[in-house]
PDB file of C-alpha atoms and ligand atoms in Angstrom:
ATOM      1  CA  UNK A 185      47.298 119.250  72.394  1.00 83.00           C
ATOM      2  CA  UNK A 186      44.765 117.429  70.256  1.00 87.00           C
ATOM      3  CA  UNK A 187      44.208 118.850  66.801  1.00 92.00           C
ATOM      4  CA  UNK A 188      40.628 119.540  65.705  1.00 93.00           C
ATOM      5  CA  UNK A 189      40.904 116.617  63.295  1.00 91.00           C
ATOM      6  CA  UNK A 190      41.926 114.274  66.151  1.00 93.00           C
ATOM      7  CA  UNK A 191      39.199 115.547  68.417  1.00 95.00           C
ATOM      8  CA  UNK A 192      36.507 114.954  65.797  1.00 94.00           C
ATOM      9  CA  UNK A 193      37.914 111.546  64.838  1.00 90.00           C
ATOM     10  CA  UNK A 194      37.671 110.450  68.464  1.00 92.00           C
ATOM     11  CA  UNK A 195      34.201 111.946  68.820  1.00 94.00           C
ATOM     12  CA  UNK A 196      32.581 110.290  65.776  1.00 89.00           C
ATOM     13  CA  UNK A 197      32.361 106.764  67.259  1.00 85.00           C
ATOM     14  CA  UNK A 198      30.765 108.281  70.375  1.00 92.00           C
ATOM     15  CA  UNK A 199      28.203 110.007  68.165  1.00 92.00           C
ATOM     16  CA  UNK A 200      27.486 106.742  66.309  1.00 84.00           C
ATOM     17  CA  UNK A 201      26.930 104.794  69.478  1.00 84.00           C
ATOM     18  CA  UNK A 202      24.723 107.533  70.967  1.00 89.00           C
ATOM     19  CA  UNK A 203      22.593 107.543  67.823  1.00 85.00           C
ATOM     20  CA  UNK A 204      22.349 103.812  67.275  1.00 76.00           C
ATOM     21  CA  UNK A 205      20.648 103.161  70.611  1.00 72.00           C
ATOM     22  CA  UNK A 206      17.754 105.492  69.825  1.00 83.00           C
ATOM     23  CA  UNK A 207      15.390 105.804  66.858  1.00 81.00           C
ATOM     24  CA  UNK A 208      13.559 108.961  67.917  1.00 91.00           C
ATOM     25  CA  UNK A 209      14.852 112.044  66.111  1.00 94.00           C
ATOM     26  CA  UNK A 210      14.175 114.497  68.974  1.00 97.00           C
ATOM     27  CA  UNK A 211      16.006 112.279  71.454  1.00 96.00           C
ATOM     28  CA  UNK A 212      18.902 112.014  68.998  1.00 95.00           C
ATOM     29  CA  UNK A 213      19.050 115.796  68.550  1.00 97.00           C
ATOM     30  CA  UNK A 214      18.820 116.346  72.303  1.00 98.00           C
ATOM     31  CA  UNK A 215      21.712 114.040  73.096  1.00 97.00           C
ATOM     32  CA  UNK A 216      23.783 115.288  70.192  1.00 97.00           C
ATOM     33  CA  UNK A 217      23.453 118.929  71.218  1.00 98.00           C
ATOM     34  CA  UNK A 218      24.398 117.972  74.785  1.00 98.00           C
ATOM     35  CA  UNK A 219      27.425 115.991  73.617  1.00 98.00           C
ATOM     36  CA  UNK A 220      28.778 118.732  71.327  1.00 98.00           C
ATOM     37  CA  UNK A 221      28.035 121.494  73.788  1.00 98.00           C
ATOM     38  CA  UNK A 222      29.888 119.854  76.646  1.00 97.00           C
ATOM     39  CA  UNK A 223      32.755 118.456  74.590  1.00 96.00           C
ATOM     40  CA  UNK A 224      33.592 121.776  72.971  1.00 96.00           C
ATOM     41  CA  UNK A 225      32.253 124.265  75.497  1.00 96.00           C
ATOM     42  CA  UNK A 226      30.286 126.249  72.918  1.00 97.00           C
ATOM     43  CA  UNK A 227      28.017 129.129  73.850  1.00 97.00           C
ATOM     44  CA  UNK A 228      24.903 127.717  72.183  1.00 98.00           C
ATOM     45  CA  UNK A 229      24.434 124.357  70.456  1.00 98.00           C
ATOM     46  CA  UNK A 230      21.143 123.199  69.056  1.00 98.00           C
ATOM     47  CA  UNK A 231      18.686 122.517  66.310  1.00 98.00           C
ATOM     48  CA  UNK A 232      16.066 124.415  64.398  1.00 98.00           C
ATOM     49  CA  UNK A 233      13.596 122.086  62.720  1.00 98.00           C
ATOM     50  CA  UNK A 234      11.699 122.631  59.488  1.00 98.00           C
ATOM     51  CA  UNK A 235       8.154 123.010  60.762  1.00 95.00           C
ATOM     52  CA  UNK A 236       6.332 124.579  57.838  1.00 86.00           C
ATOM     53  CA  UNK A 237       7.157 125.302  54.199  1.00 89.00           C
ATOM     54  CA  UNK A 238       8.968 128.484  55.156  1.00 96.00           C
ATOM     55  CA  UNK A 239       9.654 128.276  58.888  1.00 98.00           C
ATOM     56  CA  UNK A 240      12.268 126.823  61.205  1.00 98.00           C
ATOM     57  CA  UNK A 241      11.198 126.193  64.787  1.00 98.00           C
ATOM     58  CA  UNK A 242      13.502 125.839  67.760  1.00 98.00           C
ATOM     59  CA  UNK A 243      14.349 122.229  68.610  1.00 98.00           C
ATOM     60  CA  UNK A 244      16.502 120.570  71.280  1.00 98.00           C
ATOM     61  CA  UNK A 245      19.416 122.763  72.358  1.00 98.00           C
ATOM     62  CA  UNK A 246      21.921 123.577  75.099  1.00 98.00           C
ATOM     63  CA  UNK A 247      22.642 127.118  76.191  1.00 97.00           C
ATOM     64  CA  UNK A 248      20.581 130.195  76.985  1.00 96.00           C
ATOM     65  CA  UNK A 249      17.054 130.679  75.602  1.00 96.00           C
ATOM     66  CA  UNK A 250      16.964 131.590  71.917  1.00 96.00           C
ATOM     67  CA  UNK A 251      14.522 132.903  69.345  1.00 95.00           C
ATOM     68  CA  UNK A 252      12.023 130.195  68.578  1.00 96.00           C
ATOM     69  CA  UNK A 253      11.154 130.831  64.932  1.00 97.00           C
ATOM     70  CA  UNK A 254      13.298 131.702  61.893  1.00 97.00           C
ATOM     71  CA  UNK A 255      11.848 132.260  58.449  1.00 97.00           C
ATOM     72  CA  UNK A 256      13.496 130.735  55.364  1.00 97.00           C
ATOM     73  CA  UNK A 257      16.240 133.003  54.033  1.00 97.00           C
ATOM     74  CA  UNK A 258      16.526 134.878  57.355  1.00 97.00           C
ATOM     75  CA  UNK A 259      19.579 134.865  59.603  1.00 97.00           C
ATOM     76  CA  UNK A 260      22.376 132.360  59.219  1.00 98.00           C
ATOM     77  CA  UNK A 261      20.028 129.443  59.886  1.00 98.00           C
ATOM     78  CA  UNK A 262      17.387 130.457  57.357  1.00 98.00           C
ATOM     79  CA  UNK A 263      20.107 131.215  54.776  1.00 97.00           C
ATOM     80  CA  UNK A 264      21.778 127.807  55.242  1.00 97.00           C
ATOM     81  CA  UNK A 265      18.369 126.212  54.712  1.00 97.00           C
ATOM     82  CA  UNK A 266      17.456 128.347  51.676  1.00 96.00           C
ATOM     83  CA  UNK A 267      20.858 127.886  50.047  1.00 94.00           C
ATOM     84  CA  UNK A 268      21.138 124.225  51.067  1.00 89.00           C
ATOM     85  CA  UNK A 269      24.680 124.560  52.386  1.00 92.00           C
ATOM     86  CA  UNK A 270      26.808 124.810  55.497  1.00 96.00           C
ATOM     87  CA  UNK A 271      27.635 128.382  56.473  1.00 97.00           C
ATOM     88  CA  UNK A 272      30.673 129.299  58.558  1.00 98.00           C
ATOM     89  CA  UNK A 273      30.512 132.823  60.005  1.00 98.00           C
ATOM     90  CA  UNK A 274      33.833 133.918  61.536  1.00 98.00           C
ATOM     91  CA  UNK A 275      32.361 137.212  62.743  1.00 97.00           C
ATOM     92  CA  UNK A 276      28.594 137.441  63.179  1.00 97.00           C
ATOM     93  CA  UNK A 277      28.673 141.252  63.050  1.00 96.00           C
ATOM     94  CA  UNK A 278      29.798 140.978  59.424  1.00 96.00           C
ATOM     95  CA  UNK A 279      26.991 138.633  58.351  1.00 96.00           C
ATOM     96  CA  UNK A 280      24.199 140.793  57.060  1.00 93.00           C
ATOM     97  CA  UNK A 281      20.899 139.612  58.464  1.00 92.00           C
ATOM     98  CA  UNK A 282      22.440 137.684  61.345  1.00 93.00           C
ATOM     99  CA  UNK A 283      19.838 137.152  64.067  1.00 94.00           C
ATOM    100  CA  UNK A 284      21.432 137.979  67.402  1.00 92.00           C
ATOM    101  CA  UNK A 285      19.797 135.873  70.079  1.00 88.00           C
ATOM    102  CA  UNK A 286      22.548 136.975  72.436  1.00 88.00           C
ATOM    103  CA  UNK A 287      25.316 139.578  72.274  1.00 91.00           C
ATOM    104  CA  UNK A 288      27.687 136.919  73.659  1.00 94.00           C
ATOM    105  CA  UNK A 289      27.737 135.086  70.339  1.00 95.00           C
ATOM    106  CA  UNK A 290      30.694 136.116  68.173  1.00 97.00           C
ATOM    107  CA  UNK A 291      31.043 133.398  65.555  1.00 98.00           C
ATOM    108  CA  UNK A 292      28.745 130.704  64.258  1.00 98.00           C
ATOM    109  CA  UNK A 293      28.353 127.633  62.089  1.00 98.00           C
ATOM    110  CA  UNK A 294      25.096 126.326  60.651  1.00 98.00           C
ATOM    111  CA  UNK A 295      24.913 122.863  59.067  1.00 97.00           C
ATOM    112  CA  UNK A 296      21.902 121.407  57.253  1.00 95.00           C
ATOM    113  CA  UNK A 297      20.488 118.179  58.668  1.00 95.00           C
ATOM    114  CA  UNK A 298      19.173 115.899  55.947  1.00 88.00           C
ATOM    115  CA  UNK A 299      16.805 112.995  55.941  1.00 84.00           C
ATOM    116  CA  UNK A 300      17.017 111.017  52.696  1.00 67.00           C
ATOM    117  CA  UNK A 301      18.561 114.056  51.032  1.00 68.00           C
ATOM    118  CA  UNK A 302      15.927 116.592  52.171  1.00 82.00           C
ATOM    119  CA  UNK A 303      16.743 119.290  54.728  1.00 92.00           C
ATOM    120  CA  UNK A 304      14.607 118.677  57.806  1.00 96.00           C
ATOM    121  CA  UNK A 305      16.542 120.795  60.326  1.00 98.00           C
ATOM    122  CA  UNK A 306      19.718 122.794  60.815  1.00 98.00           C
ATOM    123  CA  UNK A 307      22.380 122.361  63.461  1.00 98.00           C
ATOM    124  CA  UNK A 308      23.333 125.793  64.769  1.00 98.00           C
ATOM    125  CA  UNK A 309      26.400 126.357  66.931  1.00 98.00           C
ATOM    126  CA  UNK A 310      27.509 129.666  68.429  1.00 98.00           C
ATOM    127  CA  UNK A 311      30.839 130.533  70.007  1.00 98.00           C
ATOM    128  CA  UNK A 312      31.819 133.367  72.326  1.00 97.00           C
ATOM    129  CA  UNK A 313      35.050 133.821  70.379  1.00 97.00           C
ATOM    130  CA  UNK A 314      35.622 135.185  66.905  1.00 98.00           C
ATOM    131  CA  UNK A 315      36.701 132.763  64.173  1.00 98.00           C
ATOM    132  CA  UNK A 316      36.018 129.551  66.083  1.00 98.00           C
ATOM    133  CA  UNK A 317      34.856 127.561  63.076  1.00 98.00           C
ATOM    134  CA  UNK A 318      36.633 126.639  59.854  1.00 97.00           C
ATOM    135  CA  UNK A 319      36.568 124.047  57.053  1.00 93.00           C
ATOM    136  CA  UNK A 320      37.490 121.217  59.428  1.00 95.00           C
ATOM    137  CA  UNK A 321      34.501 121.999  61.639  1.00 97.00           C
ATOM    138  CA  UNK A 322      32.276 122.182  58.558  1.00 96.00           C
ATOM    139  CA  UNK A 323      33.509 118.799  57.324  1.00 89.00           C
ATOM    140  CA  UNK A 324      33.005 117.010  60.640  1.00 93.00           C
ATOM    141  CA  UNK A 325      29.850 118.796  61.734  1.00 96.00           C
ATOM    142  CA  UNK A 326      28.308 117.688  58.419  1.00 91.00           C
ATOM    143  CA  UNK A 327      29.251 114.093  59.195  1.00 88.00           C
ATOM    144  CA  UNK A 328      27.847 114.479  62.679  1.00 94.00           C
ATOM    145  CA  UNK A 329      24.606 116.060  61.416  1.00 94.00           C
ATOM    146  CA  UNK A 330      24.276 113.167  58.952  1.00 86.00           C
ATOM    147  CA  UNK A 331      24.198 110.767  61.895  1.00 89.00           C
ATOM    148  CA  UNK A 332      20.775 111.928  63.064  1.00 92.00           C
ATOM    149  CA  UNK A 333      19.003 110.303  60.171  1.00 85.00           C
ATOM    150  CA  UNK A 334      21.961 108.261  59.100  1.00 73.00           C
ATOM    151  CA  UNK A 335      24.079 108.103  57.215  1.00 75.00           C
ATOM    152  CA  UNK A 336      21.312 105.598  56.891  1.00 76.00           C
ATOM    153  CA  UNK A 337      20.588 103.642  53.787  1.00 83.00           C
ATOM    154  CA  UNK A 338      17.835 101.195  53.083  1.00 88.00           C
ATOM    155  CA  UNK A 339      17.932  97.874  51.292  1.00 96.00           C
ATOM    156  CA  UNK A 340      15.543  94.926  51.096  1.00 98.00           C
ATOM    157  CA  UNK A 341      16.632  91.293  51.155  1.00 98.00           C
ATOM    158  CA  UNK A 342      14.423  88.340  50.271  1.00 98.00           C
ATOM    159  CA  UNK A 343      16.115  85.205  51.613  1.00 98.00           C
ATOM    160  CA  UNK A 344      13.375  82.638  52.025  1.00 97.00           C
ATOM    161  CA  UNK A 345      11.454  82.612  55.312  1.00 96.00           C
ATOM    162  CA  UNK A 346      11.846  86.089  56.800  1.00 97.00           C
ATOM    163  CA  UNK A 347      11.978  84.981  60.447  1.00 97.00           C
ATOM    164  CA  UNK A 348      15.560  83.695  60.381  1.00 97.00           C
ATOM    165  CA  UNK A 349      16.670  86.311  57.865  1.00 98.00           C
ATOM    166  CA  UNK A 350      15.592  89.152  60.163  1.00 98.00           C
ATOM    167  CA  UNK A 351      17.474  87.652  63.098  1.00 97.00           C
ATOM    168  CA  UNK A 352      20.555  87.316  60.874  1.00 98.00           C
ATOM    169  CA  UNK A 353      20.543  90.915  59.625  1.00 98.00           C
ATOM    170  CA  UNK A 354      19.738  92.354  63.054  1.00 95.00           C
ATOM    171  CA  UNK A 355      22.942  90.879  64.429  1.00 96.00           C
ATOM    172  CA  UNK A 356      25.249  92.612  61.963  1.00 96.00           C
ATOM    173  CA  UNK A 357      27.144  95.603  63.323  1.00 92.00           C
ATOM    174  CA  UNK A 358      25.979  98.763  61.535  1.00 88.00           C
ATOM    175  CA  UNK A 359      22.430  97.498  60.927  1.00 90.00           C
ATOM    176  CA  UNK A 360      20.277 100.027  62.735  1.00 81.00           C
ATOM    177  CA  UNK A 361      16.768  98.838  62.014  1.00 84.00           C
ATOM    178  CA  UNK A 362      15.033  95.823  60.509  1.00 91.00           C
ATOM    179  CA  UNK A 363      11.445  94.874  59.823  1.00 93.00           C
ATOM    180  CA  UNK A 364       9.901  92.006  57.926  1.00 97.00           C
ATOM    181  CA  UNK A 365       7.287  92.357  55.256  1.00 98.00           C
ATOM    182  CA  UNK A 366       6.212  91.627  51.732  1.00 98.00           C
ATOM    183  CA  UNK A 367       7.988  93.074  48.720  1.00 98.00           C
ATOM    184  CA  UNK A 368       7.338  93.622  45.054  1.00 97.00           C
ATOM    185  CA  UNK A 369       3.899  92.093  44.701  1.00 97.00           C
ATOM    186  CA  UNK A 370       0.811  93.584  43.114  1.00 96.00           C
ATOM    187  CA  UNK A 371      -1.808  93.406  45.868  1.00 95.00           C
ATOM    188  CA  UNK A 372      -1.960  96.415  48.187  1.00 95.00           C
ATOM    189  CA  UNK A 373      -1.505  95.812  51.944  1.00 95.00           C
ATOM    190  CA  UNK A 374      -1.546  92.024  51.768  1.00 97.00           C
ATOM    191  CA  UNK A 375      -1.872  89.910  54.886  1.00 97.00           C
ATOM    192  CA  UNK A 376       0.496  87.051  55.651  1.00 97.00           C
ATOM    193  CA  UNK A 377      -2.313  84.625  54.870  1.00 97.00           C
ATOM    194  CA  UNK A 378      -2.829  86.164  51.438  1.00 97.00           C
ATOM    195  CA  UNK A 379       0.875  86.149  50.641  1.00 96.00           C
ATOM    196  CA  UNK A 380       0.976  82.519  51.774  1.00 96.00           C
ATOM    197  CA  UNK A 381      -1.341  81.556  48.896  1.00 96.00           C
ATOM    198  CA  UNK A 382       1.432  82.621  46.491  1.00 96.00           C
ATOM    199  CA  UNK A 383      -1.045  84.625  44.428  1.00 96.00           C
ATOM    200  CA  UNK A 384      -0.168  88.187  45.464  1.00 97.00           C
ATOM    201  CA  UNK A 385       3.268  88.274  43.837  1.00 97.00           C
ATOM    202  CA  UNK A 386       5.113  89.233  47.028  1.00 98.00           C
ATOM    203  CA  UNK A 387       8.388  87.903  48.374  1.00 98.00           C
ATOM    204  CA  UNK A 388       8.947  87.543  52.107  1.00 98.00           C
ATOM    205  CA  UNK A 389      11.539  90.172  52.716  1.00 98.00           C
ATOM    206  CA  UNK A 390      13.629  91.944  55.351  1.00 98.00           C
ATOM    207  CA  UNK A 391      13.895  95.702  55.183  1.00 95.00           C
ATOM    208  CA  UNK A 392      17.361  96.590  56.446  1.00 95.00           C
ATOM    209  CA  UNK A 393      18.356 100.129  57.433  1.00 87.00           C
ATOM    210  CA  UNK A 394      22.099 100.378  57.895  1.00 89.00           C
ATOM    211  CA  UNK A 395      24.960 102.751  58.417  1.00 86.00           C
ATOM    212  CA  UNK A 396      27.204 102.397  55.337  1.00 90.00           C
ATOM    213  CA  UNK A 397      30.171 103.781  57.258  1.00 82.00           C
ATOM    214  CA  UNK A 398      30.009 100.756  59.529  1.00 87.00           C
ATOM    215  CA  UNK A 399      28.723  98.117  57.160  1.00 94.00           C
ATOM    216  CA  UNK A 400      28.998  99.031  53.481  1.00 96.00           C
ATOM    217  CA  UNK A 401      26.420  97.591  51.081  1.00 97.00           C
ATOM    218  CA  UNK A 402      29.098  95.372  49.525  1.00 97.00           C
ATOM    219  CA  UNK A 403      29.644  93.648  52.877  1.00 97.00           C
ATOM    220  CA  UNK A 404      25.927  93.317  53.528  1.00 98.00           C
ATOM    221  CA  UNK A 405      25.282  91.673  50.185  1.00 98.00           C
ATOM    222  CA  UNK A 406      28.250  89.352  50.688  1.00 98.00           C
ATOM    223  CA  UNK A 407      26.784  88.281  54.027  1.00 98.00           C
ATOM    224  CA  UNK A 408      23.404  87.859  52.340  1.00 98.00           C
ATOM    225  CA  UNK A 409      24.879  85.432  49.806  1.00 98.00           C
ATOM    226  CA  UNK A 410      26.085  83.305  52.737  1.00 97.00           C
ATOM    227  CA  UNK A 411      22.535  82.643  53.949  1.00 97.00           C
ATOM    228  CA  UNK A 412      20.905  81.714  50.663  1.00 97.00           C
ATOM    229  CA  UNK A 413      21.256  79.064  48.020  1.00 97.00           C
ATOM    230  CA  UNK A 414      21.533  81.451  45.073  1.00 98.00           C
ATOM    231  CA  UNK A 415      20.886  78.749  42.488  1.00 97.00           C
ATOM    232  CA  UNK A 416      17.637  77.546  43.999  1.00 96.00           C
ATOM    233  CA  UNK A 417      14.541  78.994  42.354  1.00 97.00           C
ATOM    234  CA  UNK A 418      11.613  79.692  44.695  1.00 97.00           C
ATOM    235  CA  UNK A 419      12.939  77.380  47.368  1.00 96.00           C
ATOM    236  CA  UNK A 420      15.118  78.011  50.430  1.00 97.00           C
ATOM    237  CA  UNK A 421      15.454  75.270  53.034  1.00 93.00           C
ATOM    238  CA  UNK A 422      12.109  73.535  53.395  1.00 91.00           C
ATOM    239  CA  UNK A 423      10.167  76.533  52.173  1.00 95.00           C
ATOM    240  CA  UNK A 424       8.877  76.527  48.648  1.00 96.00           C
ATOM    241  CA  UNK A 425       6.876  79.000  46.597  1.00 97.00           C
ATOM    242  CA  UNK A 426       7.390  82.308  44.830  1.00 97.00           C
ATOM    243  CA  UNK A 427       6.962  84.048  48.216  1.00 97.00           C
ATOM    244  CA  UNK A 428      10.226  82.377  49.236  1.00 97.00           C
ATOM    245  CA  UNK A 429      12.142  83.526  46.173  1.00 97.00           C
ATOM    246  CA  UNK A 430      15.434  85.282  46.729  1.00 98.00           C
ATOM    247  CA  UNK A 431      16.100  88.865  45.748  1.00 98.00           C
ATOM    248  CA  UNK A 432      17.812  92.106  46.572  1.00 98.00           C
ATOM    249  CA  UNK A 433      15.671  95.197  46.105  1.00 98.00           C
ATOM    250  CA  UNK A 434      17.128  98.700  46.151  1.00 96.00           C
ATOM    251  CA  UNK A 435      15.638 102.206  46.129  1.00 88.00           C
ATOM    252  CA  UNK A 436      18.744 104.155  45.203  1.00 84.00           C
ATOM    253  CA  UNK A 437      19.927 103.584  41.635  1.00 84.00           C
ATOM    254  CA  UNK A 438      23.518 104.106  42.766  1.00 83.00           C
ATOM    255  CA  UNK A 439      23.251 100.840  44.685  1.00 94.00           C
ATOM    256  CA  UNK A 440      22.700  98.895  41.493  1.00 96.00           C
ATOM    257  CA  UNK A 441      26.375  99.036  40.465  1.00 96.00           C
ATOM    258  CA  UNK A 442      27.600  97.779  43.833  1.00 97.00           C
ATOM    259  CA  UNK A 443      25.033  95.004  43.883  1.00 98.00           C
ATOM    260  CA  UNK A 444      25.449  93.872  40.300  1.00 98.00           C
ATOM    261  CA  UNK A 445      29.218  93.571  40.772  1.00 97.00           C
ATOM    262  CA  UNK A 446      28.623  91.195  43.684  1.00 98.00           C
ATOM    263  CA  UNK A 447      26.006  89.262  41.721  1.00 98.00           C
ATOM    264  CA  UNK A 448      28.460  88.897  38.861  1.00 98.00           C
ATOM    265  CA  UNK A 449      31.239  87.762  41.197  1.00 98.00           C
ATOM    266  CA  UNK A 450      29.061  85.029  42.731  1.00 98.00           C
ATOM    267  CA  UNK A 451      27.765  83.963  39.330  1.00 97.00           C
ATOM    268  CA  UNK A 452      31.311  83.599  38.023  1.00 98.00           C
ATOM    269  CA  UNK A 453      32.368  81.638  41.069  1.00 97.00           C
ATOM    270  CA  UNK A 454      29.432  79.231  40.765  1.00 97.00           C
ATOM    271  CA  UNK A 455      29.574  79.066  36.981  1.00 97.00           C
ATOM    272  CA  UNK A 456      25.786  79.121  36.744  1.00 97.00           C
ATOM    273  CA  UNK A 457      23.031  81.666  36.382  1.00 97.00           C
ATOM    274  CA  UNK A 458      21.736  82.972  39.715  1.00 98.00           C
ATOM    275  CA  UNK A 459      18.104  82.558  40.689  1.00 98.00           C
ATOM    276  CA  UNK A 460      18.288  85.771  42.753  1.00 98.00           C
ATOM    277  CA  UNK A 461      16.360  88.828  41.642  1.00 98.00           C
ATOM    278  CA  UNK A 462      18.077  92.204  41.509  1.00 98.00           C
ATOM    279  CA  UNK A 463      15.386  94.833  41.189  1.00 98.00           C
ATOM    280  CA  UNK A 464      14.176  98.214  42.270  1.00 95.00           C
ATOM    281  CA  UNK A 465      11.871  97.979  45.305  1.00 96.00           C
ATOM    282  CA  UNK A 466       8.430  98.661  43.888  1.00 95.00           C
ATOM    283  CA  UNK A 467       6.428  98.068  47.069  1.00 94.00           C
ATOM    284  CA  UNK A 468       6.954  96.890  50.608  1.00 96.00           C
ATOM    285  CA  UNK A 469       4.286  96.226  53.226  1.00 96.00           C
ATOM    286  CA  UNK A 470       5.247  95.581  56.824  1.00 94.00           C
ATOM    287  CA  UNK A 471       4.031  92.185  58.019  1.00 97.00           C
ATOM    288  CA  UNK A 472       1.805  91.702  61.055  1.00 96.00           C
ATOM    289  CA  UNK A 473       3.423  92.382  64.451  1.00 94.00           C
ATOM    290  CA  UNK A 474       3.722  88.733  65.436  1.00 95.00           C
ATOM    291  CA  UNK A 475       6.146  88.220  62.551  1.00 97.00           C
ATOM    292  CA  UNK A 476       8.424  91.058  63.689  1.00 96.00           C
ATOM    293  CA  UNK A 477      11.445  89.769  65.644  1.00 95.00           C
ATOM    294  CA  UNK A 478       9.688  86.416  65.623  1.00 97.00           C
ATOM    295  CA  UNK A 479      12.674  84.360  66.745  1.00 96.00           C
ATOM    296  CA  UNK A 480      13.346  86.707  69.688  1.00 95.00           C
ATOM    297  CA  UNK A 481       9.778  86.190  70.836  1.00 95.00           C
ATOM    298  CA  UNK A 482       9.706  82.496  70.002  1.00 94.00           C
ATOM    299  CA  UNK A 483      12.921  80.808  71.123  1.00 87.00           C
ATOM    300  CA  UNK A 484      13.305  77.531  69.271  1.00 91.00           C
ATOM    301  CA  UNK A 485      10.876  78.745  66.595  1.00 94.00           C
ATOM    302  CA  UNK A 486      11.233  77.539  63.020  1.00 93.00           C
ATOM    303  CA  UNK A 487      14.366  78.797  61.317  1.00 94.00           C
ATOM    304  CA  UNK A 488      15.783  77.647  58.008  1.00 94.00           C
ATOM    305  CA  UNK A 489      19.240  79.104  58.713  1.00 95.00           C
ATOM    306  CA  UNK A 490      21.951  77.128  60.440  1.00 94.00           C
ATOM    307  CA  UNK A 491      23.194  78.426  63.831  1.00 95.00           C
ATOM    308  CA  UNK A 492      26.631  79.122  62.301  1.00 97.00           C
ATOM    309  CA  UNK A 493      25.042  81.862  60.222  1.00 97.00           C
ATOM    310  CA  UNK A 494      24.204  83.856  63.343  1.00 96.00           C
ATOM    311  CA  UNK A 495      27.768  83.480  64.567  1.00 97.00           C
ATOM    312  CA  UNK A 496      28.904  84.797  61.200  1.00 97.00           C
ATOM    313  CA  UNK A 497      26.569  87.810  61.458  1.00 97.00           C
ATOM    314  CA  UNK A 498      27.673  88.617  65.002  1.00 96.00           C
ATOM    315  CA  UNK A 499      31.323  88.392  63.975  1.00 96.00           C
ATOM    316  CA  UNK A 500      31.140  91.114  61.363  1.00 94.00           C
ATOM    317  CA  UNK A 501      33.391  93.993  62.351  1.00 89.00           C
ATOM    318  CA  UNK A 502      33.902  97.297  60.589  1.00 83.00           C
ATOM    319  CA  UNK A 503      37.108  97.142  58.512  1.00 79.00           C
TER     320      UNK A 503
HETATM  321  N1  SME B 710      22.132 133.383  64.944  1.00 87.63           N
HETATM  322  C1  SME B 710      21.129 132.556  64.353  1.00 87.63           C
HETATM  323  C2  SME B 710      19.855 132.546  65.163  1.00 87.63           C
HETATM  324  C3  SME B 710      19.804 131.501  66.219  1.00 87.63           C
HETATM  325  S1  SME B 710      20.789 131.778  67.554  1.00 87.63           S
HETATM  326  O1  SME B 710      22.161 131.853  67.140  1.00 87.63           O
HETATM  327  C4  SME B 710      20.618 130.522  68.643  1.00 87.63           C
HETATM  328  C5  SME B 710      20.861 133.048  62.936  1.00 87.63           C
HETATM  329  O2  SME B 710      21.302 134.115  62.546  1.00 87.63           O
HETATM  330  O3  SME B 710      20.177 132.324  62.201  1.00 87.63           O
END
């Protein structure tokens, strides 16, 4: 017989692949509740979403109809939200304030679902047996709930012309979303034409959203250093200008340590000061649609990266 630990370990890659093919949060919740419900044979498996300041509203679920609204602090769901924690209830009759949507439900677990740290929903699972859930379920259900909006992290890479750079990052396993745009300039909502004059302060940049469990930031930045000349100031390939400068821009201060270690390592190896910026992302504006996935739409279009770089990106495998 499989242990709980083994069952969850086998299930996590399935969850990742289900999530990575779909950006829409409702579709993700719908498929996730179906997967968990059928894998484990729970009584009720679903989501309540934060709809107002103090109200959860029923989201995608599997099982019999349930109450549609739960106020903050009420029931197990509202308590998990208010107290910002997972709650395991071995016996619902002993949880004061438990909202009984059905007398069939005997035990329950409620796990907060976070988007960039903020609770945006709860995952609620009910069982027909007493004591179904324990610490192992809490640990893995938290990981699973984290998959709806992640664990997603964001990072911005300026690597010269953004057309080739986007194609490169898109090919890396664990990269879930990319878009090209203009970073860290001073003009609001610049157009490509304006950025092209080199007077708006922006760098052509790829916004990369990734799953750090599949591709950690350290690996991403190492791959990034393969596609740039880190000693070249404001020039990559044939492209020249401050808009083609290189840089890594982060939003989470915790990323700075990981990034600066890699910067230091490369600097030591090259024995020269890098021309690559390492800064907080101060602004990012998505470029016009025709720049998005440009090389997919324009086969043979201009690309300053060598074809081997795309082979390198496609070869990355989770360690
Ligand atoms: N028991 C939950 C209410 C939702 S149903 O279980 C589907 C609670 O007490 O919050």
